[in-house]
CSV table of C-alpha atoms and ligand atoms in Angstrom, one decimal:
chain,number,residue,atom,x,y,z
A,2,UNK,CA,-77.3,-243.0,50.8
A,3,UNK,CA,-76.8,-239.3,49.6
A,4,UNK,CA,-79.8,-236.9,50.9
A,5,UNK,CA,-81.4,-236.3,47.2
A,6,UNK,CA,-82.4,-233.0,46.6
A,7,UNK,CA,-85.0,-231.1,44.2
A,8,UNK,CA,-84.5,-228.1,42.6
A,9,UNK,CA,-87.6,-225.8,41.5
A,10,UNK,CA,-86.8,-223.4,38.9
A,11,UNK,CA,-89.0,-221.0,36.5
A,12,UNK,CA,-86.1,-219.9,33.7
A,13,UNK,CA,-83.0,-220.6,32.0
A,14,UNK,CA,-81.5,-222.7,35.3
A,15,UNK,CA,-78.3,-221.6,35.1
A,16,UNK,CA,-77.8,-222.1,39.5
A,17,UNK,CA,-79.4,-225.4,38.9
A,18,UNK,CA,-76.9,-226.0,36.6
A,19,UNK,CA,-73.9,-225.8,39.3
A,20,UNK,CA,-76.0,-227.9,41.7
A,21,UNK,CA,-76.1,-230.4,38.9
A,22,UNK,CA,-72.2,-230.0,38.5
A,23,UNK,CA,-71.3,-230.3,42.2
A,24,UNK,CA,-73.2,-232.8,42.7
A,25,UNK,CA,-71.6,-235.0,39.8
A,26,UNK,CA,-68.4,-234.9,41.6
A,27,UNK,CA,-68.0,-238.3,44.0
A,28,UNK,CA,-67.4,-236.2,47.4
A,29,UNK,CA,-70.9,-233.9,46.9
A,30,UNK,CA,-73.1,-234.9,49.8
A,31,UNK,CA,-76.1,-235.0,48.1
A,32,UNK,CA,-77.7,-236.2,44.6
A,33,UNK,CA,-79.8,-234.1,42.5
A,34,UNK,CA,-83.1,-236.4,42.3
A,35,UNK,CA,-85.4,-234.0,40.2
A,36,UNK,CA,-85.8,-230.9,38.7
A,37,UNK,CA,-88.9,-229.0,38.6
A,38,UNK,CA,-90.5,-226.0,36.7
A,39,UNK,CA,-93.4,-224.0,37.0
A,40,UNK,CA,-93.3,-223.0,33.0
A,41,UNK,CA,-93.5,-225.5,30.7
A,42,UNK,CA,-91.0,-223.1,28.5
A,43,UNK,CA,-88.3,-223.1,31.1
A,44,UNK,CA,-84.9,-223.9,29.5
A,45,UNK,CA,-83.6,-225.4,32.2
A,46,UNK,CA,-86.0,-228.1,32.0
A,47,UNK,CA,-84.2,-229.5,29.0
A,48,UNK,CA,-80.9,-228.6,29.9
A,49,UNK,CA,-81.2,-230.7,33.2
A,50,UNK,CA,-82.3,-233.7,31.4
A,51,UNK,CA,-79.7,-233.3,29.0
A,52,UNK,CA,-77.9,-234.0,32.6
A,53,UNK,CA,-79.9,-237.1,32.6
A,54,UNK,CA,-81.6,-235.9,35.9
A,55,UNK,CA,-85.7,-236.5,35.5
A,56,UNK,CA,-87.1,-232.9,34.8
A,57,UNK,CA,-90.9,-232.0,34.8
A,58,UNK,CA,-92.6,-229.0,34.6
A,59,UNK,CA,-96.1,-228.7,36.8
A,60,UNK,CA,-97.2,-225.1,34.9
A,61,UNK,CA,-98.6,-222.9,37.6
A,62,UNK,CA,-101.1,-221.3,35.3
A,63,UNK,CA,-103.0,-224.6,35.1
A,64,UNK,CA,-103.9,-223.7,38.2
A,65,UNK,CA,-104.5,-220.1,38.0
A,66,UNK,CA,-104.9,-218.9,41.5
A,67,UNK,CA,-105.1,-222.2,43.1
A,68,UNK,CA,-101.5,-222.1,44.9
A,69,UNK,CA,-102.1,-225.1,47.3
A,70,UNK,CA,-103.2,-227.3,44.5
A,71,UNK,CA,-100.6,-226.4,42.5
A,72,UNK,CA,-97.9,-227.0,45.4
A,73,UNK,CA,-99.7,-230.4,46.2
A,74,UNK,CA,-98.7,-231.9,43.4
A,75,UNK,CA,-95.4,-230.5,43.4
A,76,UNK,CA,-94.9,-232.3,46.7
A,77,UNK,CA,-96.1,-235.1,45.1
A,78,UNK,CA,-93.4,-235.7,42.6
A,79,UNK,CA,-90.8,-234.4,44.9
A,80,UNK,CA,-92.0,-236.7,47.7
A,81,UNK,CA,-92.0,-239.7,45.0
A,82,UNK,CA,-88.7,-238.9,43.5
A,83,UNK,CA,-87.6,-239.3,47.3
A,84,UNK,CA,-86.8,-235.9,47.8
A,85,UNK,CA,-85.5,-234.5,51.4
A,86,UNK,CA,-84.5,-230.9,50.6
A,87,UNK,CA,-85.4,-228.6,47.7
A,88,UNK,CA,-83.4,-226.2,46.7
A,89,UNK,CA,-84.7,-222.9,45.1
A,90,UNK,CA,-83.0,-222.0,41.5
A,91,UNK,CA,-84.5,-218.9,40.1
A,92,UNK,CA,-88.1,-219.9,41.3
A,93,UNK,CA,-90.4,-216.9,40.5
A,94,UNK,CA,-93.4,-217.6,42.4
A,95,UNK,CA,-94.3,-217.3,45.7
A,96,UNK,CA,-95.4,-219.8,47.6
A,97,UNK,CA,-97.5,-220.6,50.3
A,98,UNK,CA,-97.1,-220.7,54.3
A,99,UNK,CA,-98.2,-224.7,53.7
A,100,UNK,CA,-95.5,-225.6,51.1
A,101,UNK,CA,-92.6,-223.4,53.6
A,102,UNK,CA,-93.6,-225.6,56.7
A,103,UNK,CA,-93.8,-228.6,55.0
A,104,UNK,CA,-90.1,-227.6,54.0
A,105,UNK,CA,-88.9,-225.9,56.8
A,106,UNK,CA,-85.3,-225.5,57.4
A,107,UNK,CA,-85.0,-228.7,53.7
A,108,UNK,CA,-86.1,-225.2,51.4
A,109,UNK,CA,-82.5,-223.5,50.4
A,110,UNK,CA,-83.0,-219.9,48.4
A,111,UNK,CA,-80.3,-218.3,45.9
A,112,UNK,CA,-81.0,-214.5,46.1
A,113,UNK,CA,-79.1,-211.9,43.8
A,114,UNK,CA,-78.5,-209.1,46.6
A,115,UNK,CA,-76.7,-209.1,50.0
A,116,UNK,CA,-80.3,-209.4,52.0
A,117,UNK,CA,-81.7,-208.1,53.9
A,118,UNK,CA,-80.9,-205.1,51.2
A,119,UNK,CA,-82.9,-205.2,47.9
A,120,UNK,CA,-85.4,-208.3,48.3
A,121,UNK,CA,-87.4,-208.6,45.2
A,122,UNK,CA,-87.3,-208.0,41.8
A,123,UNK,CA,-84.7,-206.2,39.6
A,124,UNK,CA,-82.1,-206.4,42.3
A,125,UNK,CA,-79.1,-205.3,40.2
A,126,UNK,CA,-80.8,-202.1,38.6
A,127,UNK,CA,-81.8,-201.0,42.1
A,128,UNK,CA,-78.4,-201.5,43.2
A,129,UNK,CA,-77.2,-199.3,40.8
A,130,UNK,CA,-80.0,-196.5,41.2
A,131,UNK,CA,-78.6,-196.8,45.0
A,132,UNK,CA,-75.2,-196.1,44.7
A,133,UNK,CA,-74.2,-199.1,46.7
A,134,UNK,CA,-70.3,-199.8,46.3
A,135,UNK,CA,-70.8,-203.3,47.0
A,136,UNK,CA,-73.8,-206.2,45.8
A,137,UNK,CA,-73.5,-209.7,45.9
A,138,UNK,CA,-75.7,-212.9,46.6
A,139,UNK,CA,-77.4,-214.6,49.3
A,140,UNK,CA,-78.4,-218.2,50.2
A,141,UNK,CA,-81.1,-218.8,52.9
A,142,UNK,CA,-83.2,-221.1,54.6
A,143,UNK,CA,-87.1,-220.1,53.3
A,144,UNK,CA,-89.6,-218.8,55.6
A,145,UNK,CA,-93.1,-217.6,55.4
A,146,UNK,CA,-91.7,-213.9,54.4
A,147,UNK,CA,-90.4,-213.8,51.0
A,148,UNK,CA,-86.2,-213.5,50.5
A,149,UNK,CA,-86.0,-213.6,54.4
A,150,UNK,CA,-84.5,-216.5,56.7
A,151,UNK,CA,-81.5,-217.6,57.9
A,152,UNK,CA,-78.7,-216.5,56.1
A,153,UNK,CA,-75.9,-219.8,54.7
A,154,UNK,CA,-73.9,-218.2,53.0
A,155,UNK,CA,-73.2,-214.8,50.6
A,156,UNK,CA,-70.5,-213.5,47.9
A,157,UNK,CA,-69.7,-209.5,47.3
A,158,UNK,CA,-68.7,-208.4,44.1
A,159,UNK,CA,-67.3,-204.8,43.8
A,160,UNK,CA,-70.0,-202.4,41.8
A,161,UNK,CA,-67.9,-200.8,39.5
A,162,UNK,CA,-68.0,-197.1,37.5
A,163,UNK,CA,-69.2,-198.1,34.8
A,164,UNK,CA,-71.4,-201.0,35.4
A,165,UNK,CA,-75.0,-201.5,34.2
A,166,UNK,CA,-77.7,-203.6,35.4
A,167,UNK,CA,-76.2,-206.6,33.0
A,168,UNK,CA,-72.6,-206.4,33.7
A,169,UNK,CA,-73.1,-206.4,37.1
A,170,UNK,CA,-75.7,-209.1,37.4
A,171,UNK,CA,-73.4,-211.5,35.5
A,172,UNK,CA,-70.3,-210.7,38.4
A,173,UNK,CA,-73.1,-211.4,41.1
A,174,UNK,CA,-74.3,-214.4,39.0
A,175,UNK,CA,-70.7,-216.1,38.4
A,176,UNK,CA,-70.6,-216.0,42.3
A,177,UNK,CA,-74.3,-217.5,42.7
A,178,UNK,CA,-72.6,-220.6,40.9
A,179,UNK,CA,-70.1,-220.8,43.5
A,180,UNK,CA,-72.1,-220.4,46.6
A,181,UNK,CA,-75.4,-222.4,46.1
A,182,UNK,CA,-73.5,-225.6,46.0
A,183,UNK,CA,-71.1,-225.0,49.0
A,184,UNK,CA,-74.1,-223.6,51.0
A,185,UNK,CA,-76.2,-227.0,50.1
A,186,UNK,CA,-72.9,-229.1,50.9
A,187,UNK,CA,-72.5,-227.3,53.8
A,188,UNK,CA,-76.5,-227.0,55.0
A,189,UNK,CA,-76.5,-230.9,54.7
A,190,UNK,CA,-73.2,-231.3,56.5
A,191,UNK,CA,-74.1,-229.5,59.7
A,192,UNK,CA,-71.8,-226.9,59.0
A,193,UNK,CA,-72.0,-223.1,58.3
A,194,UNK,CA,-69.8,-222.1,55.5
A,195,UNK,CA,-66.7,-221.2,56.8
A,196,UNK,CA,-66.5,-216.8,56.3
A,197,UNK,CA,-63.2,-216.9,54.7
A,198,UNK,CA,-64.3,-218.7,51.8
A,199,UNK,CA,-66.8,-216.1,50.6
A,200,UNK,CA,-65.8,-212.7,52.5
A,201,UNK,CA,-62.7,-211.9,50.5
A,202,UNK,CA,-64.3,-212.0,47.2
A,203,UNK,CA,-64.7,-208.4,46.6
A,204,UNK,CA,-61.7,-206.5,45.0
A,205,UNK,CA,-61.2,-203.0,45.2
A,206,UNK,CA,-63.0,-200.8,42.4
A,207,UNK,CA,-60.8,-199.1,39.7
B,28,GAR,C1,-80.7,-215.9,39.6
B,28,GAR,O1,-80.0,-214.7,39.6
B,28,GAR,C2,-81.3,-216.0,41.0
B,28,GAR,O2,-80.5,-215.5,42.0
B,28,GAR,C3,-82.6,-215.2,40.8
B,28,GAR,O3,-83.0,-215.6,39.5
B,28,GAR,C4,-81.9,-215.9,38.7
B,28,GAR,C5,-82.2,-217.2,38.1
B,28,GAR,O4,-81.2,-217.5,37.2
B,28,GAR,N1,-83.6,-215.5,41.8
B,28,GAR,C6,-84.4,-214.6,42.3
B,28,GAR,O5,-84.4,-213.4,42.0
B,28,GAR,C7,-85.3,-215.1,43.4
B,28,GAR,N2,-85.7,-214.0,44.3
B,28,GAR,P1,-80.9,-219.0,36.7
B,28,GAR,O6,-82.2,-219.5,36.2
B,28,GAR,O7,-79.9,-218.9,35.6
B,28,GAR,O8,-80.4,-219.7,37.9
């Protein structure tokens, strides 16, 4: 049986999305079990049942500060859905040292930046502000320190003259789509994803 996997998301869902597509296809070593929000609102919440893949949202601010409780019952319906890895889709809250041991080295992260540059919020603007001539994305293994860990896999884009924060967050984001999946395949595999298949994405600028 396939390893099944959860995915935690806060917005639109647009990584979970691609899990949800890789893992369709027969070869995909693992099966997308649930999908879980913080925010009722999230889109991606109906978009992945749309999938037919069981999504529910557990609102953090029923919980108001209360992180444990709130990651309790998260671990609940991921541990009933028969969940062995989760996988982090654009999940904006932090969470607590308990919830990252209980997952420790099962918790995958997508992160818009090349860490350990620009951890945080509003990666792509900061880029820009910076100068940088190249940005990209990042999946890693969780840990206690937030957008740290071991690092699976990550895609370069080139930044370009003309970019703004948008343009250039939808090049890094068309390359999320592309490594979260083979990071996953390859995390559950054994296997580090081979360099090759994401250094050469960066093209020179115009
Ligand atoms: C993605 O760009 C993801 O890398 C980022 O949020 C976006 C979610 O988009 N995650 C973080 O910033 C976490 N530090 P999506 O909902 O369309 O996948």
């Amino acid at each position: 049986m396939k390893p099944r996997v959860g995915i935690l998301i806060s917005g639109r869902g647009s990584n979970m999305q691609a899990l949800i597509r890789a893992a369709a296809q027969s070869g995909y070593p693992a099966e997308i079990a649930l999908v879980l929000s913080n925010r009722s609102d999230a889109p991606g919440l109906e978009i992945a049942r749309r999938h037919g893949i069981a999504a529910q949202a557990i609102p953090s601010r029923d919980f108001r500060a209360d992180r444990a409780t709130h990651e309790a019952q998260m671990t609940h319906a991921l541990d009933a859905a028969g969940c062995t890895i989760v996988c982090l889709a654009g999940y904006m809250r932090l969470l607590t040292p308990y919830f990252v041991q209980h997952w420790a080295g099962r918790m995958l992260n997508i992160h818009p930046a090349l860490l350990p540059a620009f951890p945080g919020l509003d990666t792509h603007a900061r880029a820009l502000a910076a100068g940088i001539k190249i940005h990209g994305c990042t999946v890693h293994l969780v840990t206690e320190t937030m957008d740290d860990g071991p690092i699976l896999a990550q895609a370069a884009v080139p930044v370009l003259p003309d970019d703004t924060a948008q343009t250039l967050g939808d090049r890094v984001l068309a390359q999320e789509h592309i490594i979260f999946p083979m990071a996953l395949s390859h995390h559950i595999s054994g296997q580090s994803v081979p360099a090759e298949s994401t250094a050469a994405l960066v093209s020179p600028c115009a």
